[in-house]
Coordinates of N, CA and C in Angstrom, one line a residue:
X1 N -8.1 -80.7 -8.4 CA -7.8 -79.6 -7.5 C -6.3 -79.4 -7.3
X2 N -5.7 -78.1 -6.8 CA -4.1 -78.0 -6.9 C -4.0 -77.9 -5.6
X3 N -2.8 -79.0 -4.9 CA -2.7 -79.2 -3.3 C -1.5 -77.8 -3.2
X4 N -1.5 -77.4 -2.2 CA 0.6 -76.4 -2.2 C 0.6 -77.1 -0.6
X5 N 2.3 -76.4 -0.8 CA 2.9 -77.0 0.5 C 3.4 -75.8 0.6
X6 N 3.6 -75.9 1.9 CA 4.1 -74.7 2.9 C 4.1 -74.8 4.0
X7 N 4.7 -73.2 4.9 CA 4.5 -73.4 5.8 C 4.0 -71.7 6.4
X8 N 3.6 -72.0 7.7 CA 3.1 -70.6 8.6 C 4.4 -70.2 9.5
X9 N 4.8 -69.3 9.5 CA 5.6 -68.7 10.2 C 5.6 -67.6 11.5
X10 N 5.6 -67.6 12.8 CA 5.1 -66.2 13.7 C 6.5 -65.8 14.2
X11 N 6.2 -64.7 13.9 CA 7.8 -63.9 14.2 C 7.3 -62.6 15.2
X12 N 7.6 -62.6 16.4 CA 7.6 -61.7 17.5 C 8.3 -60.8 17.7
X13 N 9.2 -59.3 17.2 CA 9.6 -58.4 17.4 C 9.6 -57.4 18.6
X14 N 10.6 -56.9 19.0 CA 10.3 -56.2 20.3 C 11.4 -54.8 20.0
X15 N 10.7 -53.6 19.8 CA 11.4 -52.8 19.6 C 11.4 -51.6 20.8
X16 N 12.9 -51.2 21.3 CA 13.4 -50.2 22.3 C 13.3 -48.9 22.2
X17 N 12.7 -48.1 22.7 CA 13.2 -46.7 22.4 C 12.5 -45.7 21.6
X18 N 13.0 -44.4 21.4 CA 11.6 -44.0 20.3 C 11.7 -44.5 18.9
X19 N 13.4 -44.5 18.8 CA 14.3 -44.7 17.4 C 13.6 -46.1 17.1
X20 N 13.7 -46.6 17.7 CA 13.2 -48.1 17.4 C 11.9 -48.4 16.9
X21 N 11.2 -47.6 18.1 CA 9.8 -47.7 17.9 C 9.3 -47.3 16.6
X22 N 9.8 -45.9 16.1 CA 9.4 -45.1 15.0 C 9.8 -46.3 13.7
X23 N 10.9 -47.3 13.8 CA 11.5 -48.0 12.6 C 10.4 -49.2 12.5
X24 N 9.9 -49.9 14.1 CA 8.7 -50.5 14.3 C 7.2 -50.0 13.5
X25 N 7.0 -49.2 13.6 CA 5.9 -48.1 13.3 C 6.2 -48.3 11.1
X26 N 7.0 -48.2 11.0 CA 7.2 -48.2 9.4 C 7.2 -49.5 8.9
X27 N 7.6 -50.8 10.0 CA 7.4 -52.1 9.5 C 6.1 -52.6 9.2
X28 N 5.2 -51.8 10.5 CA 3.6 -52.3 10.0 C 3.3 -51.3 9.3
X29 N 3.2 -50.3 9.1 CA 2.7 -49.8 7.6 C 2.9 -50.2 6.0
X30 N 4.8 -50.6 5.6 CA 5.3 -50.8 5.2 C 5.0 -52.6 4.8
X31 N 4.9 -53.7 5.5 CA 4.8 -54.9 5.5 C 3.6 -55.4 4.6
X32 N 2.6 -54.8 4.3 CA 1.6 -55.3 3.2 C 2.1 -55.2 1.8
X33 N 2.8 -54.1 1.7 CA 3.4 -54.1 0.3 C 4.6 -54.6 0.0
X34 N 5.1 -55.0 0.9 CA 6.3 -55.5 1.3 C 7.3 -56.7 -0.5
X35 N 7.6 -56.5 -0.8 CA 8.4 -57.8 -2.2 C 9.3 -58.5 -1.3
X36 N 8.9 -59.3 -0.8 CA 10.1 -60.9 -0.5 C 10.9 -61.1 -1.4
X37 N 12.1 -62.0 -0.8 CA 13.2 -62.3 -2.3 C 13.8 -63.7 -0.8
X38 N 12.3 -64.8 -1.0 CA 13.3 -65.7 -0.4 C 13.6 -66.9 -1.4
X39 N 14.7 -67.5 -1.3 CA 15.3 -68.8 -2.4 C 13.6 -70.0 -2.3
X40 N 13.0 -70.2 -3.4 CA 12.2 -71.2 -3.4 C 11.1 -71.2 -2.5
X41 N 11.0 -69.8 -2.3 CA 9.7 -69.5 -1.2 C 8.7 -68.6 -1.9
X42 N 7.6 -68.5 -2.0 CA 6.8 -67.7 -2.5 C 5.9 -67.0 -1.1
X43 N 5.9 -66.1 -0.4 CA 5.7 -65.5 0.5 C 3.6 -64.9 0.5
X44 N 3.0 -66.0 0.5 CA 1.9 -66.0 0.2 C 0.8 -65.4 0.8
X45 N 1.0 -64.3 2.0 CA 0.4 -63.8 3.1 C 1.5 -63.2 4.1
X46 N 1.3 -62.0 4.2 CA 2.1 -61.3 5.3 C 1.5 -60.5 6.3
X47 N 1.4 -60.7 7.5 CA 0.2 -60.0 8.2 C 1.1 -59.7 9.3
X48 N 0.2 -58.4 10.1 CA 0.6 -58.2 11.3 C -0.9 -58.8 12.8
X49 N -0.5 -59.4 13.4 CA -1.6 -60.3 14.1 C -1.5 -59.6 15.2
X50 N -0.8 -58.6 15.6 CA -0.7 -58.3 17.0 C 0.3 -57.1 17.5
X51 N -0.2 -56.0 17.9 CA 0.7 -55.0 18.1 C 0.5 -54.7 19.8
X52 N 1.6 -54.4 20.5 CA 0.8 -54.1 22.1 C 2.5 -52.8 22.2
X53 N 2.0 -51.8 22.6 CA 2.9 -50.0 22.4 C 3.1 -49.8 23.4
X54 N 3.8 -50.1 23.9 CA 3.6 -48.9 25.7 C 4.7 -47.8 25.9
X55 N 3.8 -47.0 26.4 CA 4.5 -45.4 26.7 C 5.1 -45.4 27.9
X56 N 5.8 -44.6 28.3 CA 6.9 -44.1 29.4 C 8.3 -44.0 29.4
X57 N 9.0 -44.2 30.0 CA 10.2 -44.0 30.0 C 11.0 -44.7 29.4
X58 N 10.6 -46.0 28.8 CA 11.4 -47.1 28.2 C 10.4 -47.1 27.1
X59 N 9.4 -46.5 26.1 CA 8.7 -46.8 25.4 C 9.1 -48.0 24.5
X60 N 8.2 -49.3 24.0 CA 8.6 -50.1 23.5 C 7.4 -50.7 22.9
X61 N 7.6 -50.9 21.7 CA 6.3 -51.6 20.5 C 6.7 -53.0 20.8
X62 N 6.0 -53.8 20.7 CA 6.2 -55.6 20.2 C 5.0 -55.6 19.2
X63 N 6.0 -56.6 18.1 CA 4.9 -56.5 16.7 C 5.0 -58.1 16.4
X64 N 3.6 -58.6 16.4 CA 3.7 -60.5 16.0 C 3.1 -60.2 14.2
X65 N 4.3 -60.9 13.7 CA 3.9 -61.0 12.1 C 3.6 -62.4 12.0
X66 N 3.2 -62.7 10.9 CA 2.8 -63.9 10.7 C 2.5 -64.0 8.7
X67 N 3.9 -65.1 8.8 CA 4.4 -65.0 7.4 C 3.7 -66.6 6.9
X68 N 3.4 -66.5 5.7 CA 2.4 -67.9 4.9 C 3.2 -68.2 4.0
X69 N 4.2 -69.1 4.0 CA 5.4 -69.2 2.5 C 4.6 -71.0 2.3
X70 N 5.2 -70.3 0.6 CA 4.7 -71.4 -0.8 C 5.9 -71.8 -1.0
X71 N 6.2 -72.9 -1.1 CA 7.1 -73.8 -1.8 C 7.3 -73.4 -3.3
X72 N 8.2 -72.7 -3.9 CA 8.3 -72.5 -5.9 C 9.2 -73.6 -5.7
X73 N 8.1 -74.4 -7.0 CA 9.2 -75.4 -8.2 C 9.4 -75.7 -7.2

């Protein structure tokens, strides 16, 4: 059987504004197709686990990703 090593990574984003929001909005669309380019990382899963939007006068997205990197070589 083939063991890998790695690790899980959660990355919590908080975006301001509509400008922000809208660049928010293109990260989770955008993020499944997404090409990584990290040194000796093979980026083995990229998800979004969690979105919460709220409207008003300060509109503001928070986005939880959650990154699965592979040890290369």
């Amino acid at each position: 059987s083939i063991t890998f090593s790695g690790t899980r990574h959660e990355v919590v984003m908080e975006f301001c504004g509509p400008e922000a929001v809208a660049a928010g909005e293109e990260l989770i669309e955008q993020l499944p197709d997404h090409e990584f380019a990290l040194p000796n990382q093979l980026v083995a899963d990229a998800t979004i686990s969690k979105v919460d939007h709220r409207f008003g006068a300060m509109e503001r997205l928070e986005v939880t990703c959650v990154l699965l990197l592979l040890e290369d070589g």
